[in-house]
PDB file of C-alpha atoms in Angstrom:
ATOM      1  CA  UNK M   2    -119.029  49.610 125.664  1.00  0.00           C
ATOM      2  CA  UNK M   3    -121.212  46.902 124.160  1.00  0.00           C
ATOM      3  CA  UNK M   4    -119.641  43.534 123.371  1.00  0.00           C
ATOM      4  CA  UNK M   5    -119.095  42.583 119.714  1.00  0.00           C
ATOM      5  CA  UNK M   6    -122.162  41.121 118.043  1.00  0.00           C
ATOM      6  CA  UNK M   7    -120.152  38.980 115.617  1.00  0.00           C
ATOM      7  CA  UNK M   8    -117.120  36.752 116.044  1.00  0.00           C
ATOM      8  CA  UNK M   9    -115.363  37.285 112.698  1.00  0.00           C
ATOM      9  CA  UNK M  10    -116.212  39.338 109.622  1.00  0.00           C
ATOM     10  CA  UNK M  11    -114.463  38.371 106.394  1.00  0.00           C
ATOM     11  CA  UNK M  12    -113.914  40.961 103.653  1.00  0.00           C
ATOM     12  CA  UNK M  13    -113.453  39.653 100.118  1.00  0.00           C
ATOM     13  CA  UNK M  14    -112.658  42.492  97.724  1.00  0.00           C
ATOM     14  CA  UNK M  15    -109.945  43.004  95.105  1.00  0.00           C
ATOM     15  CA  UNK M  16    -109.649  46.696  96.037  1.00  0.00           C
ATOM     16  CA  UNK M  17    -106.843  47.294  98.545  1.00  0.00           C
ATOM     17  CA  UNK M  18    -108.258  50.741  99.276  1.00  0.00           C
ATOM     18  CA  UNK M  19    -111.760  49.407  99.991  1.00  0.00           C
ATOM     19  CA  UNK M  20    -110.356  46.639 102.200  1.00  0.00           C
ATOM     20  CA  UNK M  21    -108.279  49.156 104.139  1.00  0.00           C
ATOM     21  CA  UNK M  22    -111.154  51.603 104.620  1.00  0.00           C
ATOM     22  CA  UNK M  23    -113.771  48.943 105.372  1.00  0.00           C
ATOM     23  CA  UNK M  24    -111.387  47.111 107.720  1.00  0.00           C
ATOM     24  CA  UNK M  25    -110.728  50.297 109.694  1.00  0.00           C
ATOM     25  CA  UNK M  26    -114.426  51.111 109.864  1.00  0.00           C
ATOM     26  CA  UNK M  27    -115.303  47.621 111.092  1.00  0.00           C
ATOM     27  CA  UNK M  28    -112.495  47.481 113.641  1.00  0.00           C
ATOM     28  CA  UNK M  29    -113.400  50.932 114.971  1.00  0.00           C
ATOM     29  CA  UNK M  30    -117.074  49.948 115.236  1.00  0.00           C
ATOM     30  CA  UNK M  31    -116.379  47.008 117.554  1.00  0.00           C
ATOM     31  CA  UNK M  32    -119.006  45.044 115.621  1.00  0.00           C
ATOM     32  CA  UNK M  33    -116.812  41.910 115.522  1.00  0.00           C
ATOM     33  CA  UNK M  34    -113.953  40.407 117.497  1.00  0.00           C
ATOM     34  CA  UNK M  35    -111.836  40.175 114.349  1.00  0.00           C
ATOM     35  CA  UNK M  36    -111.772  41.091 110.668  1.00  0.00           C
ATOM     36  CA  UNK M  37    -110.169  38.782 108.098  1.00  0.00           C
ATOM     37  CA  UNK M  38    -109.350  40.151 104.626  1.00  0.00           C
ATOM     38  CA  UNK M  39    -108.837  38.464 101.245  1.00  0.00           C
ATOM     39  CA  UNK M  40    -108.221  40.229  97.934  1.00  0.00           C
ATOM     40  CA  UNK M  41    -108.991  37.150  95.843  1.00  0.00           C
ATOM     41  CA  UNK M  42    -112.139  35.058  96.130  1.00  0.00           C
ATOM     42  CA  UNK M  43    -110.323  31.795  95.395  1.00  0.00           C
ATOM     43  CA  UNK M  44    -107.993  32.431  98.359  1.00  0.00           C
ATOM     44  CA  UNK M  45    -111.009  32.845 100.623  1.00  0.00           C
ATOM     45  CA  UNK M  46    -112.533  29.606  99.302  1.00  0.00           C
ATOM     46  CA  UNK M  47    -109.276  27.773  99.986  1.00  0.00           C
ATOM     47  CA  UNK M  48    -109.264  29.211 103.517  1.00  0.00           C
ATOM     48  CA  UNK M  49    -112.800  27.906 104.138  1.00  0.00           C
ATOM     49  CA  UNK M  50    -111.823  24.475 102.794  1.00  0.00           C
ATOM     50  CA  UNK M  51    -108.852  24.385 105.196  1.00  0.00           C
ATOM     51  CA  UNK M  52    -110.789  25.705 108.220  1.00  0.00           C
ATOM     52  CA  UNK M  53    -113.946  23.708 108.893  1.00  0.00           C
ATOM     53  CA  UNK M  54    -115.892  24.777 111.983  1.00  0.00           C
ATOM     54  CA  UNK M  55    -114.524  28.340 111.655  1.00  0.00           C
ATOM     55  CA  UNK M  56    -115.920  31.382 113.476  1.00  0.00           C
ATOM     56  CA  UNK M  57    -116.805  33.559 110.462  1.00  0.00           C
ATOM     57  CA  UNK M  58    -120.285  34.961 111.050  1.00  0.00           C
ATOM     58  CA  UNK M  59    -120.406  37.394 108.137  1.00  0.00           C
ATOM     59  CA  UNK M  60    -118.759  37.630 104.713  1.00  0.00           C
ATOM     60  CA  UNK M  61    -118.727  41.006 102.959  1.00  0.00           C
ATOM     61  CA  UNK M  62    -118.345  40.016  99.323  1.00  0.00           C
ATOM     62  CA  UNK M  63    -117.595  42.322  96.415  1.00  0.00           C
ATOM     63  CA  UNK M  64    -119.397  41.395  93.205  1.00  0.00           C
ATOM     64  CA  UNK M  65    -117.051  42.736  90.531  1.00  0.00           C
ATOM     65  CA  UNK M  66    -113.625  41.152  90.899  1.00  0.00           C
ATOM     66  CA  UNK M  67    -111.180  39.750  88.349  1.00  0.00           C
ATOM     67  CA  UNK M  68    -110.262  36.054  88.310  1.00  0.00           C
ATOM     68  CA  UNK M  69    -113.381  34.992  90.261  1.00  0.00           C
ATOM     69  CA  UNK M  70    -116.295  37.367  90.738  1.00  0.00           C
ATOM     70  CA  UNK M  71    -118.691  37.403  93.656  1.00  0.00           C
ATOM     71  CA  UNK M  72    -121.292  35.233  91.954  1.00  0.00           C
ATOM     72  CA  UNK M  73    -118.710  32.586  91.066  1.00  0.00           C
ATOM     73  CA  UNK M  74    -117.614  32.643  94.718  1.00  0.00           C
ATOM     74  CA  UNK M  75    -121.235  32.174  95.831  1.00  0.00           C
ATOM     75  CA  UNK M  76    -121.681  29.178  93.524  1.00  0.00           C
ATOM     76  CA  UNK M  77    -118.506  27.531  94.837  1.00  0.00           C
ATOM     77  CA  UNK M  78    -119.129  28.472  98.484  1.00  0.00           C
ATOM     78  CA  UNK M  79    -122.599  26.904  98.436  1.00  0.00           C
ATOM     79  CA  UNK M  80    -121.031  23.658  97.144  1.00  0.00           C
ATOM     80  CA  UNK M  81    -118.778  23.374 100.220  1.00  0.00           C
ATOM     81  CA  UNK M  82    -119.755  20.905 102.957  1.00  0.00           C
ATOM     82  CA  UNK M  83    -121.830  22.399 105.777  1.00  0.00           C
ATOM     83  CA  UNK M  84    -118.937  22.365 108.254  1.00  0.00           C
ATOM     84  CA  UNK M  85    -116.883  24.529 105.867  1.00  0.00           C
ATOM     85  CA  UNK M  86    -119.739  26.984 105.300  1.00  0.00           C
ATOM     86  CA  UNK M  87    -120.344  27.159 109.038  1.00  0.00           C
ATOM     87  CA  UNK M  88    -122.772  29.823 110.224  1.00  0.00           C
ATOM     88  CA  UNK M  89    -121.536  32.394 107.714  1.00  0.00           C
ATOM     89  CA  UNK M  90    -124.047  34.826 106.277  1.00  0.00           C
ATOM     90  CA  UNK M  91    -123.095  36.854 103.219  1.00  0.00           C
ATOM     91  CA  UNK M  92    -123.645  40.517 102.449  1.00  0.00           C
ATOM     92  CA  UNK M  93    -122.944  41.474  98.853  1.00  0.00           C
ATOM     93  CA  UNK M  94    -121.080  44.720  98.189  1.00  0.00           C
ATOM     94  CA  UNK M  95    -121.373  46.522  94.883  1.00  0.00           C
ATOM     95  CA  UNK M  96    -120.240  49.871  93.568  1.00  0.00           C
ATOM     96  CA  UNK M  97    -123.537  50.209  91.682  1.00  0.00           C
ATOM     97  CA  UNK M  98    -127.135  49.590  92.774  1.00  0.00           C
ATOM     98  CA  UNK M  99    -128.183  47.427  89.820  1.00  0.00           C
ATOM     99  CA  UNK M 100    -131.532  45.761  90.513  1.00  0.00           C
ATOM    100  CA  UNK M 101    -130.691  42.627  88.523  1.00  0.00           C
ATOM    101  CA  UNK M 102    -127.507  42.085  90.574  1.00  0.00           C
ATOM    102  CA  UNK M 103    -129.439  42.600  93.816  1.00  0.00           C
ATOM    103  CA  UNK M 104    -132.169  40.140  92.740  1.00  0.00           C
ATOM    104  CA  UNK M 105    -129.618  37.558  91.631  1.00  0.00           C
ATOM    105  CA  UNK M 106    -127.617  37.880  94.860  1.00  0.00           C
ATOM    106  CA  UNK M 107    -130.666  37.628  97.123  1.00  0.00           C
ATOM    107  CA  UNK M 108    -131.558  34.344  95.421  1.00  0.00           C
ATOM    108  CA  UNK M 109    -128.657  32.607  97.217  1.00  0.00           C
ATOM    109  CA  UNK M 110    -129.638  31.019 100.535  1.00  0.00           C
ATOM    110  CA  UNK M 111    -126.840  32.559 102.630  1.00  0.00           C
ATOM    111  CA  UNK M 112    -127.050  36.070 101.174  1.00  0.00           C
ATOM    112  CA  UNK M 113    -128.819  38.252 103.708  1.00  0.00           C
ATOM    113  CA  UNK M 114    -128.200  41.732 102.326  1.00  0.00           C
ATOM    114  CA  UNK M 115    -126.906  43.833  99.431  1.00  0.00           C
ATOM    115  CA  UNK M 116    -125.102  47.113 100.151  1.00  0.00           C
ATOM    116  CA  UNK M 117    -123.793  49.726  97.747  1.00  0.00           C
ATOM    117  CA  UNK M 118    -120.159  50.591  98.553  1.00  0.00           C
ATOM    118  CA  UNK M 119    -118.608  52.189 100.413  1.00  0.00           C
ATOM    119  CA  UNK M 120    -119.610  50.936 103.847  1.00  0.00           C
ATOM    120  CA  UNK M 121    -120.357  53.821 106.175  1.00  0.00           C
ATOM    121  CA  UNK M 122    -121.223  54.199 109.846  1.00  0.00           C
ATOM    122  CA  UNK M 123    -124.905  54.437 108.875  1.00  0.00           C
ATOM    123  CA  UNK M 124    -124.671  51.124 106.992  1.00  0.00           C
ATOM    124  CA  UNK M 125    -123.212  49.084 109.857  1.00  0.00           C
ATOM    125  CA  UNK M 126    -126.521  48.301 111.641  1.00  0.00           C
ATOM    126  CA  UNK M 127    -127.626  46.488 108.467  1.00  0.00           C
ATOM    127  CA  UNK M 128    -124.781  44.009 108.942  1.00  0.00           C
ATOM    128  CA  UNK M 129    -126.240  42.601 112.142  1.00  0.00           C
ATOM    129  CA  UNK M 130    -129.700  42.098 110.684  1.00  0.00           C
ATOM    130  CA  UNK M 131    -130.393  38.383 110.437  1.00  0.00           C
ATOM    131  CA  UNK M 132    -132.359  36.761 107.664  1.00  0.00           C
ATOM    132  CA  UNK M 133    -132.990  33.068 108.106  1.00  0.00           C
ATOM    133  CA  UNK M 134    -130.552  31.082 105.993  1.00  0.00           C
ATOM    134  CA  UNK M 135    -131.005  27.673 104.485  1.00  0.00           C
TER     135      UNK M 135
END
């Protein structure tokens, strides 16, 4: 068995079903030591503000959410001090492959990928691909 490649993956998605399925898939894959889940983007931002120097390596961020969508989260996340952003890379999740959403998302420094939901076993290798951030 290979050791996990990531310390913590954070899921931010308003869909309980997607979080459940994606959480199970990630845990079963052994890709990370732990998976942290938030249904609301503002709760995840508050967590980052309260946990500087965290161990989140990857954020899987849904684009279309009520209250605060993925792009609003990205704007606010990139305003956080460096110690609150940590080493986190972000992979955007969307239920539709719209080119303008992909282009907009990839314009953010920490966004390293854009995946159409749902995550599947075949998609997981993409999550460990590293694009230089910042």
